[in-house]
PDB file of C-alpha atoms in Angstrom:
ATOM      1  CA  MET L  18      -5.368  54.095  16.100  1.00  0.00           C
ATOM      2  CA  LYS L  19      -2.406  51.716  16.037  1.00  0.00           C
ATOM      3  CA  LEU L  20       1.001  52.157  14.425  1.00  0.00           C
ATOM      4  CA  ILE L  21       2.112  49.040  12.560  1.00  0.00           C
ATOM      5  CA  LEU L  22       5.687  48.768  11.331  1.00  0.00           C
ATOM      6  CA  GLY L  23       5.845  46.662   8.187  1.00  0.00           C
ATOM      7  CA  SER L  24       9.521  45.812   8.631  1.00  0.00           C
ATOM      8  CA  GLY L  25      11.630  43.426  10.657  1.00  0.00           C
ATOM      9  CA  SER L  26      14.577  45.847  10.685  1.00  0.00           C
ATOM     10  CA  PRO L  27      15.903  46.589  14.186  1.00  0.00           C
ATOM     11  CA  ARG L  28      17.423  49.788  12.759  1.00  0.00           C
ATOM     12  CA  ARG L  29      13.993  51.083  11.727  1.00  0.00           C
ATOM     13  CA  LEU L  30      12.682  50.368  15.235  1.00  0.00           C
ATOM     14  CA  GLU L  31      15.571  52.367  16.717  1.00  0.00           C
ATOM     15  CA  LEU L  32      14.979  55.256  14.311  1.00  0.00           C
ATOM     16  CA  LEU L  33      11.244  55.325  15.092  1.00  0.00           C
ATOM     17  CA  ALA L  34      12.138  55.572  18.785  1.00  0.00           C
ATOM     18  CA  GLN L  35      13.936  58.838  17.960  1.00  0.00           C
ATOM     19  CA  LEU L  36      10.498  60.196  16.981  1.00  0.00           C
ATOM     20  CA  GLY L  37       9.102  59.015  20.320  1.00  0.00           C
ATOM     21  CA  LEU L  38       7.299  56.143  18.604  1.00  0.00           C
ATOM     22  CA  SER L  39       7.080  52.490  19.464  1.00  0.00           C
ATOM     23  CA  PRO L  40       4.929  50.495  17.053  1.00  0.00           C
ATOM     24  CA  ASP L  41       1.923  48.690  18.459  1.00  0.00           C
ATOM     25  CA  ASP L  42       2.787  45.779  16.191  1.00  0.00           C
ATOM     26  CA  VAL L  43       5.582  44.695  13.838  1.00  0.00           C
ATOM     27  CA  ARG L  44       4.410  42.839  10.724  1.00  0.00           C
ATOM     28  CA  PRO L  45       7.156  42.294   8.145  1.00  0.00           C
ATOM     29  CA  PRO L  46       5.376  41.540   4.848  1.00  0.00           C
ATOM     30  CA  GLU L  47       6.326  38.609   2.660  1.00  0.00           C
ATOM     31  CA  ILE L  48       6.721  39.948  -0.881  1.00  0.00           C
ATOM     32  CA  ASP L  49       8.903  39.136  -3.865  1.00  0.00           C
ATOM     33  CA  GLU L  50      11.653  41.770  -3.929  1.00  0.00           C
ATOM     34  CA  THR L  51      13.135  40.677  -7.249  1.00  0.00           C
ATOM     35  CA  PRO L  52      13.761  43.658  -9.555  1.00  0.00           C
ATOM     36  CA  LEU L  53      11.792  43.617 -12.795  1.00  0.00           C
ATOM     37  CA  LYS L  54      13.763  43.261 -16.026  1.00  0.00           C
ATOM     38  CA  GLY L  55      15.358  46.625 -16.817  1.00  0.00           C
ATOM     39  CA  GLU L  56      13.957  48.268 -13.662  1.00  0.00           C
ATOM     40  CA  LEU L  57      15.996  51.242 -12.451  1.00  0.00           C
ATOM     41  CA  PRO L  58      16.985  51.549  -8.774  1.00  0.00           C
ATOM     42  CA  ARG L  59      14.768  54.467  -7.720  1.00  0.00           C
ATOM     43  CA  PRO L  60      11.489  53.218  -9.277  1.00  0.00           C
ATOM     44  CA  TYR L  61      12.332  49.745  -7.958  1.00  0.00           C
ATOM     45  CA  CYS L  62      12.734  51.034  -4.399  1.00  0.00           C
ATOM     46  CA  VAL L  63       9.475  53.036  -4.563  1.00  0.00           C
ATOM     47  CA  ARG L  64       7.599  50.017  -5.951  1.00  0.00           C
ATOM     48  CA  ILE L  65       8.883  47.710  -3.213  1.00  0.00           C
ATOM     49  CA  ALA L  66       7.925  50.131  -0.385  1.00  0.00           C
ATOM     50  CA  ARG L  67       4.438  50.485  -1.935  1.00  0.00           C
ATOM     51  CA  GLU L  68       4.043  46.707  -2.314  1.00  0.00           C
ATOM     52  CA  LYS L  69       5.148  46.156   1.285  1.00  0.00           C
ATOM     53  CA  ALA L  70       2.502  48.638   2.509  1.00  0.00           C
ATOM     54  CA  ALA L  71      -0.187  46.951   0.396  1.00  0.00           C
ATOM     55  CA  ALA L  72       0.779  43.518   1.782  1.00  0.00           C
ATOM     56  CA  VAL L  73       0.365  44.472   5.463  1.00  0.00           C
ATOM     57  CA  THR L  74      -3.108  43.672   6.814  1.00  0.00           C
ATOM     58  CA  ALA L  75      -4.460  46.414   9.062  1.00  0.00           C
ATOM     59  CA  ASP L  76      -7.713  47.968  10.280  1.00  0.00           C
ATOM     60  CA  ALA L  77      -8.974  51.104   8.511  1.00  0.00           C
ATOM     61  CA  ASP L  78      -7.741  53.500  11.224  1.00  0.00           C
ATOM     62  CA  ASP L  79      -4.378  51.822  11.732  1.00  0.00           C
ATOM     63  CA  THR L  80      -1.296  53.513  10.334  1.00  0.00           C
ATOM     64  CA  VAL L  81       1.060  51.191   8.471  1.00  0.00           C
ATOM     65  CA  LEU L  82       4.662  52.306   7.923  1.00  0.00           C
ATOM     66  CA  CYS L  83       6.847  50.472   5.400  1.00  0.00           C
ATOM     67  CA  ALA L  84      10.186  51.322   3.823  1.00  0.00           C
ATOM     68  CA  ASP L  85      12.741  49.917   1.451  1.00  0.00           C
ATOM     69  CA  THR L  86      16.417  50.807   1.159  1.00  0.00           C
ATOM     70  CA  THR L  87      18.319  50.129  -2.042  1.00  0.00           C
ATOM     71  CA  VAL L  88      21.983  50.678  -2.858  1.00  0.00           C
ATOM     72  CA  ALA L  89      22.731  51.567  -6.476  1.00  0.00           C
ATOM     73  CA  VAL L  90      25.950  51.824  -8.444  1.00  0.00           C
ATOM     74  CA  GLY L  91      24.867  53.467 -11.657  1.00  0.00           C
ATOM     75  CA  ARG L  92      21.881  51.459 -12.906  1.00  0.00           C
ATOM     76  CA  ARG L  93      22.842  48.356 -10.916  1.00  0.00           C
ATOM     77  CA  ILE L  94      20.799  47.475  -7.837  1.00  0.00           C
ATOM     78  CA  LEU L  95      22.848  46.008  -4.979  1.00  0.00           C
ATOM     79  CA  GLY L  96      20.459  44.115  -2.738  1.00  0.00           C
ATOM     80  CA  LYS L  97      21.239  42.175   0.407  1.00  0.00           C
ATOM     81  CA  PRO L  98      24.197  39.905  -0.382  1.00  0.00           C
ATOM     82  CA  GLU L  99      23.410  36.210  -0.276  1.00  0.00           C
ATOM     83  CA  ASN L 100      26.848  35.319   1.065  1.00  0.00           C
ATOM     84  CA  GLU L 101      30.233  36.722   2.036  1.00  0.00           C
ATOM     85  CA  ALA L 102      31.601  36.397  -1.519  1.00  0.00           C
ATOM     86  CA  GLU L 103      28.793  38.557  -2.898  1.00  0.00           C
ATOM     87  CA  ALA L 104      29.295  41.095  -0.085  1.00  0.00           C
ATOM     88  CA  ALA L 105      32.997  41.280  -1.049  1.00  0.00           C
ATOM     89  CA  GLU L 106      32.023  41.802  -4.698  1.00  0.00           C
ATOM     90  CA  PHE L 107      29.732  44.698  -3.691  1.00  0.00           C
ATOM     91  CA  LEU L 108      32.455  46.307  -1.557  1.00  0.00           C
ATOM     92  CA  ARG L 109      34.988  46.052  -4.396  1.00  0.00           C
ATOM     93  CA  LEU L 110      32.464  47.623  -6.771  1.00  0.00           C
ATOM     94  CA  MET L 111      31.878  50.584  -4.422  1.00  0.00           C
ATOM     95  CA  SER L 112      35.536  50.966  -3.396  1.00  0.00           C
ATOM     96  CA  GLY L 113      36.799  54.475  -4.152  1.00  0.00           C
ATOM     97  CA  ARG L 114      33.501  55.440  -5.821  1.00  0.00           C
ATOM     98  CA  ARG L 115      30.294  57.231  -5.150  1.00  0.00           C
ATOM     99  CA  HIS L 116      27.060  55.312  -5.061  1.00  0.00           C
ATOM    100  CA  LYS L 117      23.472  56.145  -4.211  1.00  0.00           C
ATOM    101  CA  VAL L 118      21.379  54.919  -1.345  1.00  0.00           C
ATOM    102  CA  ILE L 119      17.660  55.247  -2.001  1.00  0.00           C
ATOM    103  CA  THR L 120      15.130  54.830   0.785  1.00  0.00           C
ATOM    104  CA  ALA L 121      11.443  54.902  -0.094  1.00  0.00           C
ATOM    105  CA  VAL L 122       8.833  55.242   2.647  1.00  0.00           C
ATOM    106  CA  ALA L 123       5.149  54.366   2.286  1.00  0.00           C
ATOM    107  CA  VAL L 124       2.536  55.167   4.940  1.00  0.00           C
ATOM    108  CA  LYS L 125      -0.921  53.603   4.570  1.00  0.00           C
ATOM    109  CA  ARG L 126      -4.080  54.430   6.482  1.00  0.00           C
ATOM    110  CA  GLY L 127      -7.290  52.910   5.214  1.00  0.00           C
ATOM    111  CA  ASP L 128      -7.228  53.188   1.433  1.00  0.00           C
ATOM    112  CA  ARG L 129      -4.910  56.224   1.384  1.00  0.00           C
ATOM    113  CA  LEU L 130      -1.176  56.068   0.758  1.00  0.00           C
ATOM    114  CA  TRP L 131       1.472  58.719   1.411  1.00  0.00           C
ATOM    115  CA  GLU L 132       4.901  58.176  -0.140  1.00  0.00           C
ATOM    116  CA  ARG L 133       8.325  59.754  -0.267  1.00  0.00           C
ATOM    117  CA  ASP L 134      11.730  58.644  -1.454  1.00  0.00           C
ATOM    118  CA  VAL L 135      15.087  60.062  -0.477  1.00  0.00           C
ATOM    119  CA  VAL L 136      18.290  59.697  -2.488  1.00  0.00           C
ATOM    120  CA  THR L 137      21.616  60.107  -0.691  1.00  0.00           C
ATOM    121  CA  ALA L 138      24.998  60.161  -2.412  1.00  0.00           C
ATOM    122  CA  VAL L 139      27.653  58.185  -0.531  1.00  0.00           C
ATOM    123  CA  ARG L 140      31.370  57.848  -1.200  1.00  0.00           C
ATOM    124  CA  MET L 141      33.254  54.818  -0.001  1.00  0.00           C
ATOM    125  CA  LYS L 142      37.001  55.174   0.463  1.00  0.00           C
ATOM    126  CA  ARG L 143      39.324  53.068  -1.686  1.00  0.00           C
ATOM    127  CA  LEU L 144      39.432  49.747   0.140  1.00  0.00           C
ATOM    128  CA  SER L 145      42.381  47.419   0.461  1.00  0.00           C
ATOM    129  CA  GLU L 146      41.812  43.669   0.433  1.00  0.00           C
ATOM    130  CA  ASP L 147      42.732  43.650   4.153  1.00  0.00           C
ATOM    131  CA  GLU L 148      40.018  46.254   4.885  1.00  0.00           C
ATOM    132  CA  ILE L 149      37.452  44.246   2.909  1.00  0.00           C
ATOM    133  CA  ALA L 150      38.399  41.035   4.733  1.00  0.00           C
ATOM    134  CA  GLY L 151      38.397  42.822   8.085  1.00  0.00           C
ATOM    135  CA  TYR L 152      34.963  44.321   7.529  1.00  0.00           C
ATOM    136  CA  LEU L 153      33.521  41.032   6.269  1.00  0.00           C
ATOM    137  CA  SER L 154      34.834  39.257   9.382  1.00  0.00           C
ATOM    138  CA  THR L 155      32.610  41.478  11.551  1.00  0.00           C
ATOM    139  CA  GLY L 156      29.501  39.905   9.990  1.00  0.00           C
ATOM    140  CA  ASP L 157      27.949  43.381   9.869  1.00  0.00           C
ATOM    141  CA  TRP L 158      27.310  43.007   6.118  1.00  0.00           C
ATOM    142  CA  GLN L 159      24.605  40.390   6.654  1.00  0.00           C
ATOM    143  CA  GLY L 160      21.052  41.470   5.869  1.00  0.00           C
ATOM    144  CA  LYS L 161      22.081  44.916   4.657  1.00  0.00           C
ATOM    145  CA  ALA L 162      21.484  46.413   1.219  1.00  0.00           C
ATOM    146  CA  GLY L 163      24.800  46.809  -0.568  1.00  0.00           C
ATOM    147  CA  GLY L 164      26.486  44.657   2.063  1.00  0.00           C
ATOM    148  CA  TYR L 165      27.197  47.405   4.589  1.00  0.00           C
ATOM    149  CA  GLY L 166      25.586  49.431   7.358  1.00  0.00           C
ATOM    150  CA  ILE L 167      26.859  52.997   7.743  1.00  0.00           C
ATOM    151  CA  GLN L 168      25.863  53.040  11.439  1.00  0.00           C
ATOM    152  CA  GLY L 169      28.210  50.158  12.264  1.00  0.00           C
ATOM    153  CA  PRO L 170      31.858  49.322  11.558  1.00  0.00           C
ATOM    154  CA  ALA L 171      31.444  50.350   7.888  1.00  0.00           C
ATOM    155  CA  GLY L 172      31.110  53.953   9.054  1.00  0.00           C
ATOM    156  CA  ALA L 173      34.933  53.990   9.045  1.00  0.00           C
ATOM    157  CA  LEU L 174      34.833  53.267   5.290  1.00  0.00           C
ATOM    158  CA  ILE L 175      32.555  56.210   4.413  1.00  0.00           C
ATOM    159  CA  PRO L 176      34.334  59.594   4.423  1.00  0.00           C
ATOM    160  CA  TRP L 177      31.516  61.546   2.747  1.00  0.00           C
ATOM    161  CA  ILE L 178      27.760  61.594   2.254  1.00  0.00           C
ATOM    162  CA  GLN L 179      25.435  64.157   0.720  1.00  0.00           C
ATOM    163  CA  GLY L 180      21.871  63.785   1.896  1.00  0.00           C
ATOM    164  CA  SER L 181      20.175  62.043   4.790  1.00  0.00           C
ATOM    165  CA  PHE L 182      22.230  59.904   7.172  1.00  0.00           C
ATOM    166  CA  THR L 183      19.077  58.332   8.648  1.00  0.00           C
ATOM    167  CA  ALA L 184      17.887  57.417   5.131  1.00  0.00           C
ATOM    168  CA  VAL L 185      21.139  55.508   4.587  1.00  0.00           C
ATOM    169  CA  VAL L 186      20.511  53.700   7.894  1.00  0.00           C
ATOM    170  CA  GLY L 187      17.023  52.784   6.660  1.00  0.00           C
ATOM    171  CA  LEU L 188      14.415  55.434   7.534  1.00  0.00           C
ATOM    172  CA  PRO L 189      14.685  59.164   6.711  1.00  0.00           C
ATOM    173  CA  LEU L 190      13.378  60.721   9.928  1.00  0.00           C
ATOM    174  CA  SER L 191      12.263  64.139   8.683  1.00  0.00           C
ATOM    175  CA  GLU L 192      10.358  62.717   5.732  1.00  0.00           C
ATOM    176  CA  THR L 193       8.892  59.877   7.816  1.00  0.00           C
ATOM    177  CA  ALA L 194       7.662  62.317  10.477  1.00  0.00           C
ATOM    178  CA  ASN L 195       5.983  64.424   7.778  1.00  0.00           C
ATOM    179  CA  LEU L 196       4.292  61.367   6.226  1.00  0.00           C
ATOM    180  CA  LEU L 197       3.022  60.164   9.599  1.00  0.00           C
ATOM    181  CA  ARG L 198       1.656  63.643  10.392  1.00  0.00           C
ATOM    182  CA  ALA L 199      -0.059  63.764   6.978  1.00  0.00           C
ATOM    183  CA  ALA L 200      -1.708  60.423   7.791  1.00  0.00           C
ATOM    184  CA  GLY L 201      -2.922  61.870  11.120  1.00  0.00           C
ATOM    185  CA  HIS L 202      -0.533  59.908  13.314  1.00  0.00           C
ATOM    186  CA  PRO L 203       1.094  61.951  16.109  1.00  0.00           C
ATOM    187  CA  ILE L 204       4.813  61.839  16.810  1.00  0.00           C
ATOM    188  CA  TRP L 205       6.697  62.737  20.000  1.00  0.00           C
ATOM    189  CA  LYS L 206       3.866  61.526  22.206  1.00  0.00           C
ATOM    190  CA  GLY L 207       0.907  63.614  21.193  1.00  0.00           C
ATOM    191  CA  THR L 208       2.135  66.431  18.962  1.00  0.00           C
ATOM    192  CA  PRO L 209      -0.183  66.809  15.954  1.00  0.00           C
TER     193      PRO L 209
END
């Protein structure tokens, strides 16, 4: 029984290590992550995690773990910014407001699928243009949903969250551990 991580995220690898797990293989799937017309953030995130799991080729007794993290301001989905200007736009939109971070996890083994999504409310402090420019200059916004990573320099911009910190980073540990156990995959080196 192998554990296959269907993600190229270094943060997800680090979070899995907290469960005593190191994947036997890392296979980031190639799927179209474009939201459907009128698709709301939470169903979008769940759909993408499910599609990622379906796209990863694995043997019947392998466990495939995939996840998707989406940042939402109201009904608007903030994906990974394509450039610094879009990252700045996202930061201005979230400045002084609450937004939601949704992380959906899908675990596949054979033809069975276990799923869970976690919604965390996050408040970003009111940002000055100097703070936005300073954060953007770190480059930490690149490749991150919403244009920020709470575990890095942007942590200084987030005074409050309600929910799962690890879900905001990219993989809710409690829920992921429960899904892996349900699929029959041990965590912490041998605990059922």
